[in-house]
Amino acid sequence: MLTKQLANQIVEQTMIRLNRNINVMDTNGMILASGELERVENIHEGAVHVAKTQKPLLITEKNAHKWHGSKPGINMPVYFQQHLIGIIGITGNPTALKDVATLLQLTTEMMIHQSLIVSKSEWKRKMKEMVFEEMISSKSFPPILYERLDRLGFHLHSPFVTILLELPSTQYHGTVQQLEDYFDNEDVMVGHYQLNELFILTAGFNSEEVHKKIEKLPAYLQKNLSVRLSVGKPVESIEDVQQSFQTAKLALQYGHPTNKITYFEEVEVLSLLKKSNSVEAKQFSNRVLHGLDEKYCTTLIEYFKSDQQLSVCAEVLTIHRHTLTYRLKKIHESTGYNPYSFQDALVLQLALWLMRE
């Protein structure tokens, strides 16, 4: 529990503040770290005594001969969750060091506690990433996965939904913790998936709850991050999480780059079309949209997004309704397809989908 690396950190940090030699020993009395490097890996008899009695030991010039490998100073037991895990010693006149030694003991225990808590948190996070990777890549769902999910405290309450976040790798720091804080203690699994992606796996949220959480998430992260989110299909079984993940990937792939959030349902038809990403599909798109510049294509995109509601679309485009009507008329004239007609609008929508890479 008390490693050499941690012992060296304690010695380094405390010596800077106290300007005294500090020794850190394990419960066998072995000096793990010291400001006096020649003493490292030697037995400190005073520390052995402290480990047995679990009481502080003051060593003076007069009694130092009783404790082989010791020098005048104070040696204090160090605890973690009421268990003795080591001994901390400070070299000098013990009478003058009583108050400092108590403070050193407290500081050391706080440093150890913080280090172990962080280590445990990192282990749990890595375990989540490993389990998620197994779930989305395994052809079968081995029993060991259920055991690992149970160890992580992840409850198997359906439905399960996979959410992916795309963000610059430079912005990874602290984002996982932010997401865990955002979902609080609810059933979620968060971690890194690949270079520029994070994953969130939720359990037990109904569709309405998932939407509410997700819709507020960009604003929550926007203070520091530029992110895109994609949401996969909900699945009823943990064994089908791979399907939810794959649909989240498709949503991220085919969602418009400017959209903060893309649900798979929004791009499902497009993803089916893209599976046959043929030369003929490209030719179809170019033929239908021939003669339309970016302004008119954008107009069509927003028109269809607005469910062909002229007033809504005009407001989004910040243009007058008459201007929108004029543009739609020009599109009809240029392409031969009438945006007001269901059949023609379907052709135009397909062409727009196939135009996007």
Coordinates of C-alpha atoms in Angstrom, one line a residue:
M1 CA 0.0 0.0 0.0
L2 CA 2.9 2.4 0.9
T3 CA 5.1 2.2 -2.2
K4 CA 8.6 3.6 -2.7
Q5 CA 7.2 6.0 -5.3
L6 CA 4.7 7.4 -2.8
A7 CA 7.3 7.5 0.0
N8 CA 9.6 9.5 -2.2
Q9 CA 6.8 12.0 -3.0
I10 CA 6.1 12.4 0.7
V11 CA 9.8 13.0 1.5
E12 CA 10.2 15.4 -1.3
Q13 CA 7.1 17.5 -0.5
T14 CA 7.5 17.6 3.3
M15 CA 11.2 18.4 3.2
I16 CA 10.6 21.4 1.0
R17 CA 8.2 22.8 3.7
L18 CA 10.0 21.8 6.9
N19 CA 13.7 22.0 5.8
R20 CA 14.4 18.9 7.9
N21 CA 15.4 15.4 7.0
I22 CA 12.4 13.1 6.6
N23 CA 12.3 9.3 6.6
V24 CA 9.5 7.1 5.5
M25 CA 9.5 3.5 6.6
D26 CA 7.3 0.5 6.0
T27 CA 5.8 -1.6 8.8
N28 CA 8.9 -3.8 8.9
G29 CA 11.1 -0.8 9.6
M30 CA 12.7 -0.7 6.1
I31 CA 13.5 2.9 5.1
L32 CA 11.7 3.4 1.8
A33 CA 12.6 7.0 1.2
S34 CA 14.8 9.6 3.0
G35 CA 16.5 12.9 2.5
E36 CA 19.7 11.0 3.4
L37 CA 19.9 8.7 0.5
E38 CA 22.5 6.4 2.1
R39 CA 20.0 5.3 4.6
V40 CA 17.4 4.0 2.1
E41 CA 16.7 0.3 2.3
N42 CA 18.3 0.0 5.7
I43 CA 16.4 -1.1 8.8
H44 CA 15.4 1.6 11.2
E45 CA 15.1 -0.1 14.6
G46 CA 13.1 2.9 16.0
A47 CA 10.5 2.4 13.3
V48 CA 10.3 -1.4 14.1
H49 CA 9.5 -0.4 17.7
V50 CA 6.8 2.1 16.6
A51 CA 5.3 -0.6 14.3
K52 CA 5.0 -2.9 17.3
T53 CA 3.7 -0.4 19.9
Q54 CA 1.9 1.9 17.4
K55 CA 3.0 4.8 19.5
P56 CA 5.3 7.7 18.8
L57 CA 9.0 7.3 19.7
L58 CA 11.3 10.1 20.7
I59 CA 14.9 9.3 20.1
T60 CA 17.5 11.6 21.8
E61 CA 21.3 11.7 21.8
K62 CA 21.3 9.7 25.0
N63 CA 19.1 6.8 23.9
A64 CA 19.9 6.7 20.2
H65 CA 22.3 3.7 20.8
K66 CA 19.3 1.6 21.6
W67 CA 17.9 1.9 18.1
H68 CA 20.2 0.7 15.4
G69 CA 20.0 2.7 12.2
S70 CA 18.4 5.6 14.0
K71 CA 19.2 9.2 14.7
P72 CA 17.7 11.7 17.2
G73 CA 14.2 12.8 16.2
I74 CA 10.6 11.7 16.4
N75 CA 9.0 8.7 14.7
M76 CA 5.3 8.6 14.3
P77 CA 2.9 5.8 13.2
V78 CA 1.0 6.5 10.0
Y79 CA -2.5 5.1 9.4
F80 CA -4.9 4.6 6.6
Q81 CA -8.5 3.8 7.5
Q82 CA -7.4 2.9 11.0
H83 CA -4.7 0.4 9.8
L84 CA -1.0 1.0 10.3
I85 CA 0.7 1.3 6.9
G86 CA 4.0 2.9 7.8
I87 CA 6.1 5.2 9.9
I88 CA 7.2 8.7 9.3
G89 CA 10.3 10.1 11.0
I90 CA 11.8 13.6 11.3
T91 CA 15.4 14.1 12.3
G92 CA 16.4 16.6 14.9
N93 CA 15.9 17.6 18.6
P94 CA 12.7 15.7 19.6
T95 CA 11.8 18.3 22.2
A96 CA 11.7 21.1 19.6
L97 CA 9.9 18.9 17.0
K98 CA 6.8 17.7 19.0
D99 CA 4.4 20.1 17.3
V100 CA 6.0 19.8 13.9
A101 CA 5.9 16.0 14.2
T102 CA 2.2 15.9 14.8
L103 CA 1.6 18.1 11.8
L104 CA 3.9 16.0 9.7
Q105 CA 2.0 12.8 10.7
L106 CA -1.4 14.4 9.7
T107 CA 0.0 15.8 6.4
T108 CA 1.5 12.4 5.5
E109 CA -1.8 10.6 6.2
M110 CA -3.7 13.1 4.1
M111 CA -1.2 12.7 1.2
I112 CA -1.5 8.9 1.4
H113 CA -5.3 9.0 1.5
Q114 CA -5.4 11.3 -1.5
S115 CA -3.0 9.2 -3.5
L116 CA -4.8 6.0 -2.7
I117 CA -8.2 7.5 -3.5
V118 CA -6.9 8.8 -6.8
S119 CA -5.3 5.4 -7.6
K120 CA -8.6 3.6 -6.8
S121 CA -10.5 6.0 -9.0
E122 CA -8.1 5.6 -11.9
W123 CA -8.3 1.8 -11.6
K124 CA -12.1 1.9 -11.7
R125 CA -12.0 4.2 -14.7
K126 CA -9.6 1.9 -16.6
M127 CA -11.8 -1.0 -15.7
K128 CA -14.8 0.7 -17.2
E129 CA -13.0 1.4 -20.4
M130 CA -11.8 -2.2 -20.7
V131 CA -15.3 -3.6 -20.0
F132 CA -16.9 -1.2 -22.5
E133 CA -14.3 -2.2 -25.1
E134 CA -15.1 -5.9 -24.5
M135 CA -18.8 -5.3 -24.8
I136 CA -18.6 -3.5 -28.1
S137 CA -16.0 -5.8 -29.7
S138 CA -16.8 -9.3 -28.4
K139 CA -18.9 -11.6 -30.6
S140 CA -20.3 -13.3 -27.5
F141 CA -20.9 -11.9 -24.1
P142 CA -18.7 -14.0 -21.7
P143 CA -19.8 -14.5 -18.0
I144 CA -16.7 -12.7 -16.8
L145 CA -18.2 -9.4 -18.2
Y146 CA -21.2 -9.8 -15.8
E147 CA -18.8 -10.2 -12.9
R148 CA -16.8 -7.1 -13.9
L149 CA -20.0 -5.0 -14.3
D150 CA -21.0 -6.1 -10.8
R151 CA -17.7 -5.1 -9.4
L152 CA -18.0 -1.7 -11.0
G153 CA -21.5 -1.3 -9.4
F154 CA -23.1 -0.9 -12.8
H155 CA -26.7 -2.1 -12.5
L156 CA -28.2 -3.9 -15.5
H157 CA -31.4 -1.8 -15.7
S158 CA -32.7 -1.4 -19.2
P159 CA -32.9 0.4 -21.5
F160 CA -29.2 1.0 -22.3
V161 CA -28.1 3.9 -24.5
T162 CA -24.6 4.7 -25.8
I163 CA -23.6 8.4 -26.2
L164 CA -20.4 9.4 -28.0
L165 CA -18.6 12.7 -27.5
E166 CA -16.2 14.0 -30.1
L167 CA -13.7 16.6 -28.9
P168 CA -10.1 17.7 -29.4
S169 CA -7.7 15.4 -27.5
T170 CA -6.2 18.5 -25.9
Q171 CA -9.5 19.0 -24.1
Y172 CA -9.7 15.5 -22.6
H173 CA -8.2 16.6 -19.2
G174 CA -11.0 16.6 -16.6
T175 CA -13.8 15.9 -19.0
V176 CA -14.5 12.4 -17.8
Q177 CA -14.7 13.7 -14.3
Q178 CA -17.1 16.5 -15.5
L179 CA -19.3 13.9 -17.1
E180 CA -19.4 11.7 -14.0
D181 CA -20.3 14.7 -11.9
Y182 CA -23.0 15.7 -14.4
F183 CA -24.7 12.3 -14.2
D184 CA -24.0 12.2 -10.4
N185 CA -24.4 8.7 -8.9
E186 CA -26.8 7.5 -11.6
D187 CA -26.1 4.3 -13.6
V188 CA -23.6 5.5 -16.2
M189 CA -20.2 4.3 -17.5
V190 CA -17.9 7.0 -18.8
G191 CA -14.4 6.7 -20.3
H192 CA -12.1 7.3 -23.3
Y193 CA -12.9 5.3 -26.4
Q194 CA -10.3 6.4 -28.9
L195 CA -8.1 9.4 -29.8
N196 CA -10.8 12.1 -29.9
E197 CA -13.9 10.3 -28.5
L198 CA -15.4 9.7 -25.1
F199 CA -18.2 7.3 -24.4
I200 CA -21.2 7.4 -22.0
L201 CA -23.3 4.2 -21.4
T202 CA -26.5 4.9 -19.5
A203 CA -28.7 2.3 -17.9
G204 CA -32.3 2.6 -16.7
F205 CA -33.1 6.0 -18.3
N206 CA -36.3 6.1 -20.3
S207 CA -36.3 8.0 -23.6
E208 CA -37.6 11.3 -22.0
E209 CA -34.9 11.2 -19.3
V210 CA -32.1 10.5 -21.7
H211 CA -33.2 13.4 -24.0
K212 CA -33.4 15.8 -21.1
K213 CA -29.9 14.9 -19.9
I214 CA -28.4 15.0 -23.3
E215 CA -30.0 18.3 -24.4
K216 CA -28.5 20.1 -21.4
L217 CA -25.1 18.5 -21.7
P218 CA -23.5 20.7 -24.4
A219 CA -24.3 23.8 -22.4
Y220 CA -22.9 22.2 -19.3
L221 CA -19.6 21.4 -21.1
Q222 CA -19.6 24.5 -23.4
K223 CA -17.9 26.6 -20.7
N224 CA -14.6 24.9 -21.6
L225 CA -15.2 22.5 -24.4
S226 CA -16.2 22.4 -28.0
V227 CA -18.0 19.0 -28.5
R228 CA -20.3 17.1 -30.8
L229 CA -22.5 14.4 -29.3
S230 CA -24.2 11.4 -31.0
V231 CA -26.8 9.2 -29.4
G232 CA -27.3 5.6 -30.4
K233 CA -30.5 3.5 -30.4
P234 CA -31.7 2.3 -27.0
V235 CA -31.4 -1.4 -26.5
E236 CA -33.2 -3.6 -23.9
S237 CA -30.4 -6.0 -23.1
I238 CA -26.8 -5.4 -22.0
E239 CA -25.8 -8.0 -24.6
D240 CA -27.0 -5.6 -27.3
V241 CA -24.9 -2.6 -26.3
Q242 CA -22.8 -3.2 -29.3
Q243 CA -25.8 -2.3 -31.5
S244 CA -26.4 0.9 -29.5
F245 CA -22.7 1.8 -29.9
Q246 CA -22.6 1.1 -33.7
T247 CA -25.7 3.3 -34.2
A248 CA -24.0 6.1 -32.1
K249 CA -21.0 5.8 -34.4
L250 CA -23.2 6.2 -37.4
A251 CA -24.9 9.2 -35.9
L252 CA -21.5 10.8 -35.3
Q253 CA -20.4 10.0 -38.8
Y254 CA -23.4 11.2 -40.7
G255 CA -24.6 14.0 -38.4
H256 CA -24.0 17.5 -39.7
P257 CA -20.7 18.9 -38.4
T258 CA -22.4 22.0 -37.1
N259 CA -25.0 20.0 -35.0
K260 CA -24.2 19.8 -31.3
I261 CA -26.3 16.7 -30.9
T262 CA -27.3 14.0 -33.5
Y263 CA -29.7 11.2 -32.7
F264 CA -29.3 8.0 -34.8
E265 CA -33.0 8.3 -35.8
E266 CA -32.2 11.5 -37.6
V267 CA -29.6 9.9 -39.9
E268 CA -30.9 6.3 -40.1
V269 CA -32.1 6.6 -43.6
L270 CA -29.0 8.4 -44.7
S271 CA -26.8 5.7 -43.2
L272 CA -28.7 3.1 -45.1
L273 CA -28.2 5.0 -48.3
K274 CA -24.5 5.6 -47.6
K275 CA -24.0 1.8 -47.3
S276 CA -24.3 1.7 -51.1
N277 CA -22.1 4.7 -51.6
S278 CA -21.9 4.1 -55.4
V279 CA -20.9 6.2 -58.3
E280 CA -24.6 6.2 -59.4
A281 CA -25.6 7.7 -56.1
K282 CA -23.2 10.6 -56.6
Q283 CA -24.4 11.1 -60.1
F284 CA -28.0 11.2 -58.9
S285 CA -27.2 13.8 -56.3
N286 CA -25.3 16.0 -58.8
R287 CA -28.0 15.7 -61.4
V288 CA -30.9 16.6 -59.1
L289 CA -29.1 19.5 -57.4
H290 CA -27.4 20.8 -60.6
G291 CA -27.3 24.6 -60.7
L292 CA -27.9 25.1 -57.0
D293 CA -25.3 27.1 -55.1
E294 CA -24.6 26.8 -51.4
K295 CA -27.2 29.4 -50.6
Y296 CA -30.0 27.5 -52.2
C297 CA -28.8 24.1 -50.8
T298 CA -28.8 25.6 -47.3
T299 CA -32.3 27.0 -47.9
L300 CA -33.5 23.5 -48.8
I301 CA -31.8 21.9 -45.8
E302 CA -33.4 24.3 -43.4
Y303 CA -36.7 24.0 -45.2
F304 CA -36.8 20.3 -44.7
K305 CA -35.5 20.6 -41.1
S306 CA -38.5 22.9 -40.5
D307 CA -40.9 20.3 -41.8
Q308 CA -41.6 22.5 -44.8
Q309 CA -43.1 25.3 -42.5
L310 CA -42.3 28.5 -44.3
S311 CA -42.5 30.8 -41.2
V312 CA -40.3 28.6 -39.1
C313 CA -37.7 28.2 -41.9
A314 CA -37.7 32.0 -42.7
E315 CA -37.0 32.7 -39.0
V316 CA -34.1 30.2 -38.9
L317 CA -32.6 31.7 -42.1
T318 CA -33.3 35.2 -40.8
I319 CA -35.0 36.2 -44.1
H320 CA -38.4 37.4 -45.1
R321 CA -41.0 34.8 -45.9
H322 CA -41.4 36.2 -49.4
T323 CA -37.7 35.8 -49.9
L324 CA -37.9 32.2 -48.9
T325 CA -40.9 31.7 -51.3
Y326 CA -38.8 33.2 -54.1
R327 CA -35.9 30.9 -53.4
L328 CA -38.1 27.8 -53.4
K329 CA -39.6 28.9 -56.7
K330 CA -36.0 29.3 -58.2
I331 CA -35.1 25.9 -56.9
H332 CA -38.2 24.5 -58.7
E333 CA -37.2 26.2 -61.9
S334 CA -33.5 25.2 -61.7
T335 CA -34.0 21.5 -60.7
G336 CA -37.4 20.7 -62.1
Y337 CA -38.4 19.4 -58.6
N338 CA -41.0 21.3 -56.6
P339 CA -40.1 21.5 -52.9
Y340 CA -43.8 21.9 -52.0
S341 CA -44.6 18.5 -53.5
F342 CA -44.1 15.4 -51.3
Q343 CA -42.7 13.2 -54.1
D344 CA -40.4 15.9 -55.4
A345 CA -39.3 17.0 -51.9
L346 CA -38.3 13.4 -51.2
V347 CA -36.1 13.3 -54.3
L348 CA -34.5 16.7 -53.2
Q349 CA -34.0 15.4 -49.7
L350 CA -32.3 12.2 -50.9
A351 CA -30.0 14.2 -53.1
L352 CA -29.0 16.5 -50.3
W353 CA -28.2 13.5 -48.0
L354 CA -26.2 11.8 -50.7
M355 CA -24.3 15.1 -51.4
R356 CA -22.9 15.2 -47.9
E357 CA -19.7 13.2 -47.1

